[in-house]
Amino acid sequence: MYNLNFLTDLTGPNLDPYVRLNEAQLFHAWEPQPGLFIAESPKVIERAIRAGYQPASLLVEDKALKRDLTDLGREMAANHTKGLNQTPIYVVNSELLQQLSGYNLLRGALAAMHRVERPSLPDFLATMPTEQPRIAVLENVVNPTNIGAIFRSAAALGIDGIIVTSDSADPLYRRASRVAMGTVFQVPWTYVDAKIWRTNGVRLLQQFGYQTAAMALRHNTVNIDDPRLKMAHKLAIILGSEGPGLRENTIMQSDFTIKIPMAPGVDSLNVAAASALAFWELGKQKIK
């Protein structure tokens, strides 16, 4: 029934995505077609499948084989994927899996998943809700942990979609999707080329009717609970790089600069923490 391959070592080329290829190599694996990414743990794999991603192969621990195949097979059947019987499943023992970096934290299946084409910015914005859409823009956010935490907050706090500049960390990096608990497959998102964003990104959003709120400290900065932000028909919350923050051009072009009030002697938060507070105040949860 299943395409099971029982292995006694990790040397075979079919295991390269799990053992020897880094994130960049996986990303470019099938150019010009979208490449691969690794989904860690059955829950993350299930969410990826639910979002329409197709596994290229699975790597499963022998003692968890029955449990993982039952759960994943049910998910694949429910979402009309090609099914586990056509997916190579590599089965190894726990001693071999301990050789994989980070596996002792996961204790579950891994999957090499096919990437999908991300929509263009106009096509992406066209999919947003018509009633008070709230989106986030991540400008040069390079830490995968922060990317994952931002996605998790966005999913929980009423953000409709996320735009990621191409000089940011990839939301499908293993660390990002793990921190996000699979919400990178739940929140709609797309890339925008960093060069296009730097020159014209804010104006493009404004052309689509979005008021833009850059998180930055300036003389005219307003608090995140400013009533004008809640009243905006369409709002894009722009978050910048860990450390230097947003580029000056982004701040200058934005309709608002916004801040989180905090105690004296501290002028900023980690970008992931700041995103959670901003999403709580400005996301759909608050609007309702």
CSV table of C-alpha atoms in Angstrom, one decimal:
chain,number,residue,atom,x,y,z
A,1,MET,CA,0.0,0.0,0.0
A,2,TYR,CA,2.8,2.4,0.9
A,3,ASN,CA,6.0,3.2,-0.9
A,4,LEU,CA,8.2,2.2,2.1
A,5,ASN,CA,12.0,2.3,1.9
A,6,PHE,CA,13.7,0.9,5.0
A,7,LEU,CA,17.2,2.3,5.3
A,8,THR,CA,20.2,1.4,7.4
A,9,ASP,CA,22.2,4.6,6.8
A,10,LEU,CA,21.8,8.2,5.7
A,11,THR,CA,24.2,8.2,2.8
A,12,GLY,CA,21.7,7.7,-0.1
A,13,PRO,CA,21.1,10.7,-2.5
A,14,ASN,CA,17.4,10.5,-1.9
A,15,LEU,CA,18.1,11.8,1.7
A,16,ASP,CA,20.0,14.8,0.5
A,17,PRO,CA,17.1,17.2,1.3
A,18,TYR,CA,17.1,16.1,4.9
A,19,VAL,CA,20.8,15.6,5.5
A,20,ARG,CA,23.1,17.5,3.1
A,21,LEU,CA,21.3,20.3,1.4
A,22,ASN,CA,21.1,23.7,3.1
A,23,GLU,CA,18.1,26.0,2.9
A,24,ALA,CA,19.4,28.0,-0.1
A,25,GLN,CA,20.1,24.8,-2.0
A,26,LEU,CA,16.7,23.5,-1.3
A,27,PHE,CA,15.1,26.8,-2.4
A,28,HIS,CA,16.9,26.6,-5.8
A,29,ALA,CA,16.8,22.8,-6.2
A,30,TRP,CA,14.4,22.7,-9.2
A,31,GLU,CA,15.0,26.0,-10.9
A,32,PRO,CA,13.4,27.5,-12.9
A,33,GLN,CA,10.5,25.7,-11.1
A,34,PRO,CA,9.9,26.3,-7.4
A,35,GLY,CA,12.2,24.2,-5.2
A,36,LEU,CA,11.8,22.3,-1.9
A,37,PHE,CA,11.5,23.0,1.8
A,38,ILE,CA,11.5,20.8,4.8
A,39,ALA,CA,8.5,20.6,7.1
A,40,GLU,CA,9.2,19.3,10.6
A,41,SER,CA,6.8,17.3,12.7
A,42,PRO,CA,3.5,15.7,11.7
A,43,LYS,CA,1.4,18.8,12.7
A,44,VAL,CA,3.4,21.2,10.5
A,45,ILE,CA,3.3,18.6,7.6
A,46,GLU,CA,-0.5,18.3,8.1
A,47,ARG,CA,-0.9,22.1,7.9
A,48,ALA,CA,1.3,22.3,4.8
A,49,ILE,CA,-0.8,19.6,3.1
A,50,ARG,CA,-4.0,21.3,4.1
A,51,ALA,CA,-2.7,24.5,2.4
A,52,GLY,CA,-2.1,22.7,-0.8
A,53,TYR,CA,1.6,21.8,-0.7
A,54,GLN,CA,2.6,18.4,-2.0
A,55,PRO,CA,5.2,16.2,-0.3
A,56,ALA,CA,8.1,15.0,-2.5
A,57,SER,CA,9.1,12.4,0.2
A,58,LEU,CA,8.8,11.6,3.9
A,59,LEU,CA,11.4,10.6,6.5
A,60,VAL,CA,9.8,8.7,9.3
A,61,GLU,CA,11.1,7.0,12.5
A,62,ASP,CA,10.4,3.3,12.5
A,63,LYS,CA,8.7,3.2,15.9
A,64,ALA,CA,6.3,6.1,14.9
A,65,LEU,CA,5.6,4.7,11.4
A,66,LYS,CA,2.0,3.5,12.0
A,67,ARG,CA,1.0,6.6,13.9
A,68,ASP,CA,2.4,9.1,11.5
A,69,LEU,CA,1.2,7.3,8.4
A,70,THR,CA,-2.3,7.1,9.8
A,71,ASP,CA,-2.5,10.8,10.6
A,72,LEU,CA,-0.8,12.0,7.4
A,73,GLY,CA,-2.6,9.6,5.1
A,74,ARG,CA,-5.9,10.8,6.5
A,75,GLU,CA,-4.9,14.4,5.9
A,76,MET,CA,-3.7,13.8,2.3
A,77,ALA,CA,-6.8,11.9,1.4
A,78,ALA,CA,-9.0,14.7,2.8
A,79,ASN,CA,-7.1,17.3,0.7
A,80,HIS,CA,-7.0,15.4,-2.5
A,81,THR,CA,-3.3,15.1,-2.8
A,82,LYS,CA,-1.7,12.2,-4.7
A,83,GLY,CA,-1.7,10.1,-1.6
A,84,LEU,CA,1.0,8.3,0.5
A,85,ASN,CA,1.0,5.3,-1.8
A,86,GLN,CA,2.8,7.4,-4.4
A,87,THR,CA,5.1,9.3,-2.1
A,88,PRO,CA,8.5,7.8,-1.2
A,89,ILE,CA,8.6,7.1,2.5
A,90,TYR,CA,12.1,6.6,4.0
A,91,VAL,CA,12.0,4.7,7.3
A,92,VAL,CA,15.0,4.8,9.7
A,93,ASN,CA,15.6,3.9,13.3
A,94,SER,CA,15.9,6.4,16.1
A,95,GLU,CA,19.7,6.0,16.3
A,96,LEU,CA,20.1,7.3,12.8
A,97,LEU,CA,17.6,10.1,13.3
A,98,GLN,CA,19.6,11.4,16.2
A,99,GLN,CA,22.3,12.3,13.7
A,100,LEU,CA,20.0,14.9,12.2
A,101,SER,CA,20.4,18.3,13.7
A,102,GLY,CA,17.5,19.3,15.9
A,103,TYR,CA,15.7,16.0,15.5
A,104,ASN,CA,15.8,15.3,19.3
A,105,LEU,CA,13.5,18.4,19.6
A,106,LEU,CA,11.0,17.1,17.0
A,107,ARG,CA,10.3,13.4,17.6
A,108,GLY,CA,8.2,13.1,14.5
A,109,ALA,CA,8.1,12.8,10.7
A,110,LEU,CA,9.9,15.1,8.3
A,111,ALA,CA,8.8,15.9,4.8
A,112,ALA,CA,10.5,17.4,1.8
A,113,MET,CA,7.7,19.5,0.3
A,114,HIS,CA,7.3,21.1,-3.1
A,115,ARG,CA,7.2,24.9,-3.1
A,116,VAL,CA,4.4,26.7,-4.9
A,117,GLU,CA,4.6,29.9,-7.0
A,118,ARG,CA,3.8,32.9,-4.9
A,119,PRO,CA,1.3,35.4,-6.4
A,120,SER,CA,2.3,38.8,-7.7
A,121,LEU,CA,1.6,41.7,-5.4
A,122,PRO,CA,-1.5,42.8,-7.3
A,123,ASP,CA,-2.9,39.3,-7.4
A,124,PHE,CA,-2.2,38.9,-3.7
A,125,LEU,CA,-3.9,42.1,-2.7
A,126,ALA,CA,-6.9,41.1,-4.8
A,127,THR,CA,-7.5,38.1,-2.6
A,128,MET,CA,-7.7,40.2,0.6
A,129,PRO,CA,-11.1,40.8,2.3
A,130,THR,CA,-13.1,43.7,1.1
A,131,GLU,CA,-14.1,44.8,4.6
A,132,GLN,CA,-11.2,46.5,6.4
A,133,PRO,CA,-8.3,44.3,5.4
A,134,ARG,CA,-5.3,44.4,7.7
A,135,ILE,CA,-2.0,43.3,6.3
A,136,ALA,CA,1.6,43.3,7.5
A,137,VAL,CA,4.8,44.0,5.5
A,138,LEU,CA,8.1,42.6,6.7
A,139,GLU,CA,11.0,44.6,5.4
A,140,ASN,CA,14.4,43.0,5.6
A,141,VAL,CA,13.5,40.8,8.6
A,142,VAL,CA,16.4,38.4,8.4
A,143,ASN,CA,15.9,36.2,11.5
A,144,PRO,CA,13.9,33.1,10.8
A,145,THR,CA,12.8,32.8,14.4
A,146,ASN,CA,11.3,36.3,14.2
A,147,ILE,CA,9.6,35.5,10.9
A,148,GLY,CA,8.0,32.5,12.4
A,149,ALA,CA,6.9,34.3,15.6
A,150,ILE,CA,5.4,37.1,13.5
A,151,PHE,CA,3.4,34.7,11.4
A,152,ARG,CA,2.1,33.0,14.5
A,153,SER,CA,1.0,36.3,16.0
A,154,ALA,CA,-0.6,37.3,12.7
A,155,ALA,CA,-2.6,34.1,12.6
A,156,ALA,CA,-3.8,34.6,16.1
A,157,LEU,CA,-4.6,38.3,16.1
A,158,GLY,CA,-6.5,39.0,12.9
A,159,ILE,CA,-4.0,39.9,10.2
A,160,ASP,CA,-5.4,38.9,6.8
A,161,GLY,CA,-2.1,38.6,4.9
A,162,ILE,CA,1.7,39.2,5.0
A,163,ILE,CA,4.0,40.7,2.4
A,164,VAL,CA,7.7,39.6,2.8
A,165,THR,CA,10.4,41.5,1.0
A,166,SER,CA,12.8,39.2,-0.8
A,167,ASP,CA,15.8,40.3,1.4
A,168,SER,CA,14.0,38.8,4.4
A,169,ALA,CA,14.3,35.3,5.8
A,170,ASP,CA,12.2,32.7,4.0
A,171,PRO,CA,9.0,31.9,5.9
A,172,LEU,CA,9.4,28.3,4.8
A,173,TYR,CA,12.8,27.8,6.3
A,174,ARG,CA,12.7,24.9,8.8
A,175,ARG,CA,13.3,27.1,11.8
A,176,ALA,CA,10.7,29.7,10.7
A,177,SER,CA,7.9,27.2,10.1
A,178,ARG,CA,8.7,25.3,13.3
A,179,VAL,CA,8.5,28.5,15.4
A,180,ALA,CA,5.3,29.5,13.6
A,181,MET,CA,3.8,26.1,14.4
A,182,GLY,CA,2.7,25.8,10.8
A,183,THR,CA,0.9,29.1,10.6
A,184,VAL,CA,3.1,30.0,7.6
A,185,PHE,CA,0.7,27.7,5.8
A,186,GLN,CA,-2.4,29.4,7.3
A,187,VAL,CA,-1.8,33.1,6.8
A,188,PRO,CA,-1.8,34.1,3.1
A,189,TRP,CA,1.5,35.7,2.1
A,190,THR,CA,3.7,36.5,-0.8
A,191,TYR,CA,7.1,38.0,-1.7
A,192,VAL,CA,7.8,41.4,-3.1
A,193,ASP,CA,11.2,42.1,-4.8
A,194,ALA,CA,13.3,44.1,-2.4
A,195,LYS,CA,14.5,46.5,-5.1
A,196,ILE,CA,10.9,47.2,-6.1
A,197,TRP,CA,9.9,47.6,-2.5
A,198,ARG,CA,12.7,50.1,-1.8
A,199,THR,CA,11.9,52.3,-4.7
A,200,ASN,CA,8.1,52.1,-4.9
A,201,GLY,CA,6.6,49.6,-2.5
A,202,VAL,CA,4.8,51.9,-0.2
A,203,ARG,CA,3.3,53.8,-3.1
A,204,LEU,CA,2.1,50.6,-4.7
A,205,LEU,CA,0.2,49.8,-1.6
A,206,GLN,CA,-1.3,53.3,-1.5
A,207,GLN,CA,-2.4,52.9,-5.1
A,208,PHE,CA,-4.4,49.8,-4.0
A,209,GLY,CA,-6.1,52.0,-1.4
A,210,TYR,CA,-4.0,51.0,1.7
A,211,GLN,CA,-3.0,53.5,4.3
A,212,THR,CA,0.5,52.6,5.5
A,213,ALA,CA,1.7,52.6,9.0
A,214,ALA,CA,5.5,52.3,9.5
A,215,MET,CA,6.6,51.2,13.0
A,216,ALA,CA,9.3,53.8,13.7
A,217,LEU,CA,10.2,56.6,16.1
A,218,ARG,CA,9.9,60.1,14.7
A,219,HIS,CA,8.7,63.5,15.9
A,220,ASN,CA,5.3,62.9,14.4
A,221,THR,CA,4.9,59.3,15.5
A,222,VAL,CA,1.5,58.3,16.8
A,223,ASN,CA,0.6,55.6,19.3
A,224,ILE,CA,-0.7,52.3,17.9
A,225,ASP,CA,-4.1,53.0,19.5
A,226,ASP,CA,-4.6,56.2,17.5
A,227,PRO,CA,-8.3,56.2,16.3
A,228,ARG,CA,-7.3,57.1,12.8
A,229,LEU,CA,-5.6,53.7,12.4
A,230,LYS,CA,-8.6,51.8,13.5
A,231,MET,CA,-10.8,53.8,11.2
A,232,ALA,CA,-8.6,53.1,8.1
A,233,HIS,CA,-10.6,51.2,5.5
A,234,LYS,CA,-7.4,49.4,4.4
A,235,LEU,CA,-4.3,49.3,6.6
A,236,ALA,CA,-0.8,47.9,6.0
A,237,ILE,CA,1.5,47.7,9.1
A,238,ILE,CA,5.2,47.8,8.1
A,239,LEU,CA,7.8,46.2,10.3
A,240,GLY,CA,11.5,46.6,9.8
A,241,SER,CA,14.8,44.8,10.3
A,242,GLU,CA,16.0,43.7,13.7
A,243,GLY,CA,18.3,46.5,14.8
A,244,PRO,CA,18.4,49.2,12.1
A,245,GLY,CA,14.6,49.2,11.7
A,246,LEU,CA,12.8,50.5,8.6
A,247,ARG,CA,14.6,52.3,5.8
A,248,GLU,CA,14.3,56.0,5.7
A,249,ASN,CA,12.5,56.0,2.4
A,250,THR,CA,9.9,53.6,3.7
A,251,ILE,CA,9.2,55.9,6.7
A,252,MET,CA,9.1,59.0,4.6
A,253,GLN,CA,6.6,57.5,2.1
A,254,SER,CA,4.2,56.1,4.8
A,255,ASP,CA,1.0,57.7,5.8
A,256,PHE,CA,1.8,57.2,9.5
A,257,THR,CA,4.7,56.3,11.7
A,258,ILE,CA,3.5,54.4,14.8
A,259,LYS,CA,5.0,53.4,18.1
A,260,ILE,CA,4.2,51.3,21.1
A,261,PRO,CA,4.2,53.4,24.3
A,262,MET,CA,6.7,52.0,26.8
A,263,ALA,CA,8.6,52.8,30.0
A,264,PRO,CA,11.3,55.4,30.1
A,265,GLY,CA,14.8,54.3,29.1
A,266,VAL,CA,13.6,51.7,26.5
A,267,ASP,CA,12.8,52.8,23.0
A,268,SER,CA,12.1,49.6,21.2
A,269,LEU,CA,11.1,45.9,21.3
A,270,ASN,CA,12.2,42.9,19.4
A,271,VAL,CA,10.4,43.0,16.0
A,272,ALA,CA,8.4,39.8,16.8
A,273,ALA,CA,7.2,41.2,20.2
A,274,ALA,CA,6.4,44.5,18.6
A,275,SER,CA,4.4,42.8,15.9
A,276,ALA,CA,2.2,40.9,18.4
A,277,LEU,CA,1.3,44.2,20.2
A,278,ALA,CA,0.6,46.0,17.0
A,279,PHE,CA,-1.5,43.1,15.6
A,280,TRP,CA,-3.4,42.9,18.9
A,281,GLU,CA,-4.3,46.6,18.7
A,282,LEU,CA,-4.8,46.9,14.9
A,283,GLY,CA,-5.9,43.4,13.8
A,284,LYS,CA,-9.4,42.2,13.1
A,285,GLN,CA,-9.8,41.0,16.6
A,286,LYS,CA,-9.9,44.6,17.9
A,287,ILE,CA,-11.9,46.0,15.0
A,288,LYS,CA,-14.7,43.6,15.8
